[in-house]
PDB file of C-alpha atoms in Angstrom:
ATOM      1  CA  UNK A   1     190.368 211.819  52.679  1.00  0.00           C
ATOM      2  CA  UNK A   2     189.781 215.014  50.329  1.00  0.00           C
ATOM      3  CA  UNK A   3     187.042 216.307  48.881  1.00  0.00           C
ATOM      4  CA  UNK A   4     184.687 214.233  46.152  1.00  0.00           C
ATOM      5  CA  UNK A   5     183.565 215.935  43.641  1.00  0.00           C
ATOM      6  CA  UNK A   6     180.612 214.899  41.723  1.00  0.00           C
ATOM      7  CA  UNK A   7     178.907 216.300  38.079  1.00  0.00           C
ATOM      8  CA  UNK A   8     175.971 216.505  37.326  1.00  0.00           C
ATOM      9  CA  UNK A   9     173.926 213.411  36.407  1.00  0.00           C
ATOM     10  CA  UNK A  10     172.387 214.442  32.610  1.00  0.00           C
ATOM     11  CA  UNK A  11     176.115 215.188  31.489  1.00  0.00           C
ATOM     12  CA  UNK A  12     179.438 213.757  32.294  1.00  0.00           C
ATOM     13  CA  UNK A  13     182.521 215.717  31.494  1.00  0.00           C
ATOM     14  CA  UNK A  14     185.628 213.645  30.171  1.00  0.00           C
ATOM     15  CA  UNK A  15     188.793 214.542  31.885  1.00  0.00           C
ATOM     16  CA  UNK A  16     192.376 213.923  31.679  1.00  0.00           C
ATOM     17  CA  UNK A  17     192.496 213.821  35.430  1.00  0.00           C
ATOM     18  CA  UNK A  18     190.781 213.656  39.037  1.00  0.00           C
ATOM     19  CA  UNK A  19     189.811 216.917  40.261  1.00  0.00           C
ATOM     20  CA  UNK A  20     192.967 217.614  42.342  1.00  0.00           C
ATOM     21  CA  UNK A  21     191.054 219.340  44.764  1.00  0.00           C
ATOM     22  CA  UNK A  22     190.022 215.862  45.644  1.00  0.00           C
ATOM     23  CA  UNK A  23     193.583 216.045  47.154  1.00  0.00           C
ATOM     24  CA  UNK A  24     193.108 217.931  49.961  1.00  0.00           C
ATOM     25  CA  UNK A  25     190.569 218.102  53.114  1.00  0.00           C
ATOM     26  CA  UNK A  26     187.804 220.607  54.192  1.00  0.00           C
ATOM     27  CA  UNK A  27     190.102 222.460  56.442  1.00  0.00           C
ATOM     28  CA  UNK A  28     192.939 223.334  54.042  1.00  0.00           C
ATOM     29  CA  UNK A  29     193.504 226.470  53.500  1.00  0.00           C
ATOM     30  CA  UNK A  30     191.205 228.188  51.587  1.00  0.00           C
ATOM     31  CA  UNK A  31     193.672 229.356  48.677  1.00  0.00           C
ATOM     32  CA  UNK A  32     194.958 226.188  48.210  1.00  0.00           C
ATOM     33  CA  UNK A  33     191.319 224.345  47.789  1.00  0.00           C
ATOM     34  CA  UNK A  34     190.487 227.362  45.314  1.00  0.00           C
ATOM     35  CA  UNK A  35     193.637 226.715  43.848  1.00  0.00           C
ATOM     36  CA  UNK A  36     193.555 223.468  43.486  1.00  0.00           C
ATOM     37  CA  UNK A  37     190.355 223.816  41.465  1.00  0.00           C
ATOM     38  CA  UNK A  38     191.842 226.305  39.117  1.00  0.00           C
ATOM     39  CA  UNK A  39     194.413 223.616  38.202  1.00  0.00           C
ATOM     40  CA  UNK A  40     191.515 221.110  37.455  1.00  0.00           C
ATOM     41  CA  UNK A  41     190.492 223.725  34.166  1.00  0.00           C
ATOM     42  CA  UNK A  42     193.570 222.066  32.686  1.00  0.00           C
ATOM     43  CA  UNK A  43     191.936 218.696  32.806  1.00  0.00           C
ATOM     44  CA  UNK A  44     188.637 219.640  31.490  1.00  0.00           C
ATOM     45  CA  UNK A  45     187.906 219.357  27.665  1.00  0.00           C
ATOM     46  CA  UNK A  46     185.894 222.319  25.710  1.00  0.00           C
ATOM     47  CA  UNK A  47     183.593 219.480  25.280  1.00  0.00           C
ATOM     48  CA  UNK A  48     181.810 220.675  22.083  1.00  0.00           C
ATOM     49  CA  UNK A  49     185.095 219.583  20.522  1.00  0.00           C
ATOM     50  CA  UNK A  50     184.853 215.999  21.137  1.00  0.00           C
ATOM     51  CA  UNK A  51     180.906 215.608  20.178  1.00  0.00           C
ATOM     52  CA  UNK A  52     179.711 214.151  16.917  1.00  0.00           C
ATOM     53  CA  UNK A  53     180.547 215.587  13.848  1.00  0.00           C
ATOM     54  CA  UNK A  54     182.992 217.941  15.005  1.00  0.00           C
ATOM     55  CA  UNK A  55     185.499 214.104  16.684  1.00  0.00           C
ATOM     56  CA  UNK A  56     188.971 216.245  17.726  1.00  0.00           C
ATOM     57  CA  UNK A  57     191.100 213.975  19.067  1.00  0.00           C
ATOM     58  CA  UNK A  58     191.002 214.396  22.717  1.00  0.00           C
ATOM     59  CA  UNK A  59     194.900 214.259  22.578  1.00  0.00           C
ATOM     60  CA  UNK A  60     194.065 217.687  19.918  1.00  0.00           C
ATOM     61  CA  UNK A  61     191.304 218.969  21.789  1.00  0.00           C
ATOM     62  CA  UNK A  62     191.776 222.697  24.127  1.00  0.00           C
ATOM     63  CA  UNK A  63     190.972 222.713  27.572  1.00  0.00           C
ATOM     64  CA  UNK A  64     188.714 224.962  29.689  1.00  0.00           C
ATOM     65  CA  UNK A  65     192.451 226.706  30.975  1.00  0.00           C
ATOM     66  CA  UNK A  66     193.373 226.815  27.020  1.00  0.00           C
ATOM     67  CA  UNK A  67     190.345 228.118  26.481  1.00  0.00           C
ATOM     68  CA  UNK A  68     190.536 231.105  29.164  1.00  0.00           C
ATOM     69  CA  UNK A  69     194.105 231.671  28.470  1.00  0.00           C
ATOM     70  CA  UNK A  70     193.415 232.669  24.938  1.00  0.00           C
ATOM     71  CA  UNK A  71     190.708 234.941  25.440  1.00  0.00           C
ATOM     72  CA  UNK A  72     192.966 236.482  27.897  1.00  0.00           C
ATOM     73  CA  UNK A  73     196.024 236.940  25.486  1.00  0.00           C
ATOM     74  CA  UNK A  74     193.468 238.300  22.917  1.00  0.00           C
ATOM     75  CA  UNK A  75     191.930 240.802  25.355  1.00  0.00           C
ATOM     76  CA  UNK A  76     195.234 242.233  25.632  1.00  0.00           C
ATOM     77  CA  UNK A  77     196.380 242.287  22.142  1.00  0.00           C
ATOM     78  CA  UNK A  78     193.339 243.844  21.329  1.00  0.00           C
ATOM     79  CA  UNK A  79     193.897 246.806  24.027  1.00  0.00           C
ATOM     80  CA  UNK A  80     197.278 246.810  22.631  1.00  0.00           C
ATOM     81  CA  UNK A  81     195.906 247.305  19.257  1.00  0.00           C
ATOM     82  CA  UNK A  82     192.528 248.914  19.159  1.00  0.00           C
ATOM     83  CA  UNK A  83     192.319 250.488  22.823  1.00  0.00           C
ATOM     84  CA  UNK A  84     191.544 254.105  21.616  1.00  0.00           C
ATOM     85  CA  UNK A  85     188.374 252.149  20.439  1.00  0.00           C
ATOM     86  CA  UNK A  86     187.363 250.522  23.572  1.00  0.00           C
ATOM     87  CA  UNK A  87     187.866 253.886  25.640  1.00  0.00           C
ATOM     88  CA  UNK A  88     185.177 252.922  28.094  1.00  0.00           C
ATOM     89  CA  UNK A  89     186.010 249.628  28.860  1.00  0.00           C
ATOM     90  CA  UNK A  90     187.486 248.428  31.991  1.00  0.00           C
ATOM     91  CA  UNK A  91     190.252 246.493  31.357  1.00  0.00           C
ATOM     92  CA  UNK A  92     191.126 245.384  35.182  1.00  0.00           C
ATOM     93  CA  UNK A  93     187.289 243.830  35.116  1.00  0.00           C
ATOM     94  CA  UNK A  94     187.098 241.967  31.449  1.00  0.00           C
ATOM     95  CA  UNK A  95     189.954 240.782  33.031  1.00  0.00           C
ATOM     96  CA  UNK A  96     188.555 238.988  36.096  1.00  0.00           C
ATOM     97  CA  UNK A  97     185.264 238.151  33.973  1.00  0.00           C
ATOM     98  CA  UNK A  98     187.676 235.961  31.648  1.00  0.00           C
ATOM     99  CA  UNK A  99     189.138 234.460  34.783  1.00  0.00           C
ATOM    100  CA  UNK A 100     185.502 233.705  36.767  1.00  0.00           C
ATOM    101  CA  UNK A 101     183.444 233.081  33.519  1.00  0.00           C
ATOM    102  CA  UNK A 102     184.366 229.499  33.446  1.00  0.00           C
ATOM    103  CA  UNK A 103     185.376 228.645  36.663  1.00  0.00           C
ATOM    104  CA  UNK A 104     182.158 226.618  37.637  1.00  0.00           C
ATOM    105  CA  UNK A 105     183.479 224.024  35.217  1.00  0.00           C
ATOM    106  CA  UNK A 106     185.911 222.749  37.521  1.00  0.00           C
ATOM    107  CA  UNK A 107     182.610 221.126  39.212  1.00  0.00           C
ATOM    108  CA  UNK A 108     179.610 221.167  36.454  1.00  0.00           C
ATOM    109  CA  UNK A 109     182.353 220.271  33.205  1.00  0.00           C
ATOM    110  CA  UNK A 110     181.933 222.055  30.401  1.00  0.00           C
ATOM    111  CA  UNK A 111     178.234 221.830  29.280  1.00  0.00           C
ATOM    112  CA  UNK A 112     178.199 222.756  25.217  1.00  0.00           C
ATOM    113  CA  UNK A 113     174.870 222.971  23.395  1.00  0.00           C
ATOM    114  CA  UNK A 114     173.706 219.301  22.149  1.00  0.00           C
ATOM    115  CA  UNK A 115     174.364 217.388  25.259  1.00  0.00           C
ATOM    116  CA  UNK A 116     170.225 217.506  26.422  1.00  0.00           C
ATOM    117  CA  UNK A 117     170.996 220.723  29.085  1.00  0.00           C
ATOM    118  CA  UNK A 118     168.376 223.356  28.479  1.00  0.00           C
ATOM    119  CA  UNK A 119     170.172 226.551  28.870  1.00  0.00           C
ATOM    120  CA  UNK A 120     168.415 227.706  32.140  1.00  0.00           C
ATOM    121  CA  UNK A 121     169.496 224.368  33.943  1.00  0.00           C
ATOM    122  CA  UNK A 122     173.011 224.851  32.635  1.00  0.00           C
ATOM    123  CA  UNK A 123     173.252 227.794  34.221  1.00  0.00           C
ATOM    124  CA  UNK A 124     171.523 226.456  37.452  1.00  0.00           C
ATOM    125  CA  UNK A 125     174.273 224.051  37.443  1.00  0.00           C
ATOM    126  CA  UNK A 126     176.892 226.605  37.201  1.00  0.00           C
ATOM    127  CA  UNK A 127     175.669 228.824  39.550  1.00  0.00           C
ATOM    128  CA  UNK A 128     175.110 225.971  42.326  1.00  0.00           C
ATOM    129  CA  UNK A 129     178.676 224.640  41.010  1.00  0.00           C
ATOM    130  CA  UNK A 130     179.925 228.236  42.037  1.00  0.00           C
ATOM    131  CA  UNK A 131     178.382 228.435  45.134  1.00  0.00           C
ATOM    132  CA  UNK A 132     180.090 224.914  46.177  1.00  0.00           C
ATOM    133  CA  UNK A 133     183.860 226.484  45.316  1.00  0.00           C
ATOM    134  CA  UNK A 134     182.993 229.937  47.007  1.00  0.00           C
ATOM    135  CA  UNK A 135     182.032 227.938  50.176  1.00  0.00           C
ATOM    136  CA  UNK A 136     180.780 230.704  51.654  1.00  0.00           C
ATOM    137  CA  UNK A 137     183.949 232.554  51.802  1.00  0.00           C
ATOM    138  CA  UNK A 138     183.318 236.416  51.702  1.00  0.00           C
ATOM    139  CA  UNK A 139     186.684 236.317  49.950  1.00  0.00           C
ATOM    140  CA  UNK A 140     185.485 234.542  46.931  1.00  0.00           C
ATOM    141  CA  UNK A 141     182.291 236.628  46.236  1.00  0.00           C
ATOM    142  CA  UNK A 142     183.630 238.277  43.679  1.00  0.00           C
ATOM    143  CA  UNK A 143     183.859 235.524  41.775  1.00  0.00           C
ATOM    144  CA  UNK A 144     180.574 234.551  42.141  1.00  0.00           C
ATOM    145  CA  UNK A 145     179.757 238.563  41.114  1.00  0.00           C
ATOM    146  CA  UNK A 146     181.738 238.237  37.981  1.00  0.00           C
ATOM    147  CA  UNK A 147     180.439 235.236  36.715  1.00  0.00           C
ATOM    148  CA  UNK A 148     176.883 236.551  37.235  1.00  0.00           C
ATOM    149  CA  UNK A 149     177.946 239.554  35.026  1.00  0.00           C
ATOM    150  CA  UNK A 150     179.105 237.405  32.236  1.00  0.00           C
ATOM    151  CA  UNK A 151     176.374 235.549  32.096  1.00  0.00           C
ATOM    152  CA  UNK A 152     173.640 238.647  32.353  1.00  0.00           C
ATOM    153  CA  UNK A 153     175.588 240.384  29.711  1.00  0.00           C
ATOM    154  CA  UNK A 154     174.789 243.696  30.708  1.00  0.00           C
ATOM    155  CA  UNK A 155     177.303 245.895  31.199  1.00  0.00           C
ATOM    156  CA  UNK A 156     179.647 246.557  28.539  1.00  0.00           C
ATOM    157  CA  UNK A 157     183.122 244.765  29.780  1.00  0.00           C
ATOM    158  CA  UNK A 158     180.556 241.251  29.841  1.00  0.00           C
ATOM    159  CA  UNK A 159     179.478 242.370  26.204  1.00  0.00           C
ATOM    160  CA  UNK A 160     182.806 242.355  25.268  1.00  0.00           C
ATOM    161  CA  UNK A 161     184.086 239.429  26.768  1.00  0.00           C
ATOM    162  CA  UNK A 162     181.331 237.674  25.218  1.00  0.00           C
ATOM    163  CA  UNK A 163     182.745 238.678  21.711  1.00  0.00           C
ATOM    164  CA  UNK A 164     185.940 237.447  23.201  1.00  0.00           C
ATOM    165  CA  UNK A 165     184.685 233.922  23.875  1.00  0.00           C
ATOM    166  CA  UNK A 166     182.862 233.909  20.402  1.00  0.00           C
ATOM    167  CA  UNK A 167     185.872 235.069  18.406  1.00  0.00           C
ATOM    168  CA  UNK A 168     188.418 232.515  20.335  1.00  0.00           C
ATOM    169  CA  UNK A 169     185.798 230.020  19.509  1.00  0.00           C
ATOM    170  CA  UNK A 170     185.844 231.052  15.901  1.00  0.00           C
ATOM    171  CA  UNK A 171     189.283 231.317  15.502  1.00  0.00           C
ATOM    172  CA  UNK A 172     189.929 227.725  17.252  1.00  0.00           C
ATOM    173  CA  UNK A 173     187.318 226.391  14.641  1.00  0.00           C
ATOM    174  CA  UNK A 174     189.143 227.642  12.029  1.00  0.00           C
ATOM    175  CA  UNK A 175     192.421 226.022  13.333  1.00  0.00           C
ATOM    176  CA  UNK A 176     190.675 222.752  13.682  1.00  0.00           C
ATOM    177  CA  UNK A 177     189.107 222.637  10.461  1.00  0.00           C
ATOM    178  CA  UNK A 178     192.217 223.180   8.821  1.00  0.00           C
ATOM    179  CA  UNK A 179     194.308 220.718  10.202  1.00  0.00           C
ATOM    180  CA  UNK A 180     191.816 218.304  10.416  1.00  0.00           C
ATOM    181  CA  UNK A 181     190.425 218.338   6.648  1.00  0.00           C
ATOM    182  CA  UNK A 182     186.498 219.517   8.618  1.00  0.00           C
ATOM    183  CA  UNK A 183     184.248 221.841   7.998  1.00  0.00           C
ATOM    184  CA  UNK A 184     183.467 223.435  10.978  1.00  0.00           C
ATOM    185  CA  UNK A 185     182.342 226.890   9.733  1.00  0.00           C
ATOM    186  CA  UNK A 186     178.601 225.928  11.117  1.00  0.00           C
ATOM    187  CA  UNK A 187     180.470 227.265  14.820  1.00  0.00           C
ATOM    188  CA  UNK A 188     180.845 230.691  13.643  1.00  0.00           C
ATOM    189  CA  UNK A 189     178.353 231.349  10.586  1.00  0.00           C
ATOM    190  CA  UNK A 190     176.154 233.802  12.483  1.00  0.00           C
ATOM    191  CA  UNK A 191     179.165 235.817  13.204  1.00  0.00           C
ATOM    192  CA  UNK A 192     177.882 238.878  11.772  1.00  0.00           C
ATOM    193  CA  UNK A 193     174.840 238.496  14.055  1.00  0.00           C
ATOM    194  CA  UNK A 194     176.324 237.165  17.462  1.00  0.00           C
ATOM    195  CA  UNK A 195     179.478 239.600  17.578  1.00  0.00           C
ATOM    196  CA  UNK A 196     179.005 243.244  18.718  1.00  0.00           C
ATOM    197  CA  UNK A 197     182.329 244.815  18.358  1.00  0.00           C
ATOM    198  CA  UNK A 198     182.563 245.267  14.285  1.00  0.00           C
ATOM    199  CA  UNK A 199     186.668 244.347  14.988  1.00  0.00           C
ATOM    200  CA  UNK A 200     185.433 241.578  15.595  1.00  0.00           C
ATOM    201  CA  UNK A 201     183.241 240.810  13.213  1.00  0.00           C
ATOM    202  CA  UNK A 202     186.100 242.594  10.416  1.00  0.00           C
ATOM    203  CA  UNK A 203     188.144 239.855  11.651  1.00  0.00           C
ATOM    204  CA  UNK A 204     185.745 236.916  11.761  1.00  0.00           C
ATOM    205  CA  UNK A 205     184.327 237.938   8.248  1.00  0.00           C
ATOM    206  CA  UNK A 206     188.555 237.730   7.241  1.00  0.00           C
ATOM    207  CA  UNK A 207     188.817 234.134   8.812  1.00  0.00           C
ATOM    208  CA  UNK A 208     184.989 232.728   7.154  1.00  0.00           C
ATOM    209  CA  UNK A 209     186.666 234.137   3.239  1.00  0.00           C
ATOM    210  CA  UNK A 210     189.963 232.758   3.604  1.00  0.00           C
ATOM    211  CA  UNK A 211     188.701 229.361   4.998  1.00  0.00           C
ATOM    212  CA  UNK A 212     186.252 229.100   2.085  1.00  0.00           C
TER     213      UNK A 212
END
């Protein structure tokens, strides 16, 4: 008998499948039960999607994996493009933030703004969610380590790949409100006050006149 995982009782994630982690027992081999979680991301919805007023499909709507896969293709175009103007940044870390950021979602789902989760328990949630898939394995710390960096958004690779996870947000509202007839600018109005990077906001400002 694997593992059960359980969510949190104020919020229940909709999935497309069991956690496959479920799959396997305690004693499997560490990378496989980490794995195993990672594959789960694919499963989980960006929830925000599917509330109220915003109604993608849920055969339409991204995933968490979607989600991190994006930011990580636009990371990289972006040091492909506009490197010389991110000279300080480590790329190796933004890297591993994008990776670790969401990763507690495999347990707590994908908690958006709306669903009655103050912000401070949402991250309580995360962090205890983290703490389960670590295990205790001095292997996964740094996991743990980047996904407290994200969220203190401190140094400057977390300050960027919080304009990443804005900007992919933006850009999949735009996307969505296009093919679905919705307005959906209200997810990225305050743009020019939320993103740091002003390629980003150059960009976002592009996306909010052309959707108009």
């Amino acid at each position: 008998m694997g593992e059960k995982i359980q969510q949190p009782e104020k919020f229940v994630q909709k999935v497309k499948a069991p956690n496959p982690r479920e799959l396997l027992s305690l004693d499997a081999p560490v990378i496989l039960r980490n794995q195993f979680g990672v594959e789960h991301l694919a499963n989980v919805y960006r929830s925000g999607w599917l509330l109220p007023g915003r109604d993608i499909a849920p055969d339409k709507c991204e995933s968490v994996a979607e989600h991190k896969h994006g930011m990580l293709q636009l990371a990289k175009s972006v040091k492909q493009l506009y490197g010389e103007y991110f000279s300080s940044i480590d790329w190796l870390k933004v890297y591993e933030i994008i990776l670790d950021h969401d990763k507690p979602e495999e347990i707590s789902g994908d908690i958006p703004p709306g669903v009655n989760v103050p912000e401070e328990e949402r991250k309580e949630l995360e962090r205890n969610a983290m703490m389960k898939i670590s295990d205790g394995n001095s292997l996964l710390q740094d996991d743990i380590e980047h996904w407290d960096e994200f969220e203190g958004n401190t140094t400057e690779e977390a300050k960027f790949v919080h304009d990443l996870d804005y900007f992919q947000r933006a850009m999949k509202a735009y996307i969505y409100g296009k093919q679905n007839n919705k307005d959906l600018s209200a997810f990225w109005s305050d743009f020019e006050t939320k993103l740091r990077s002003p390629i980003f906001v150059t960009l976002a400002k592009y996306l909010f006149e052309v959707g108009k």
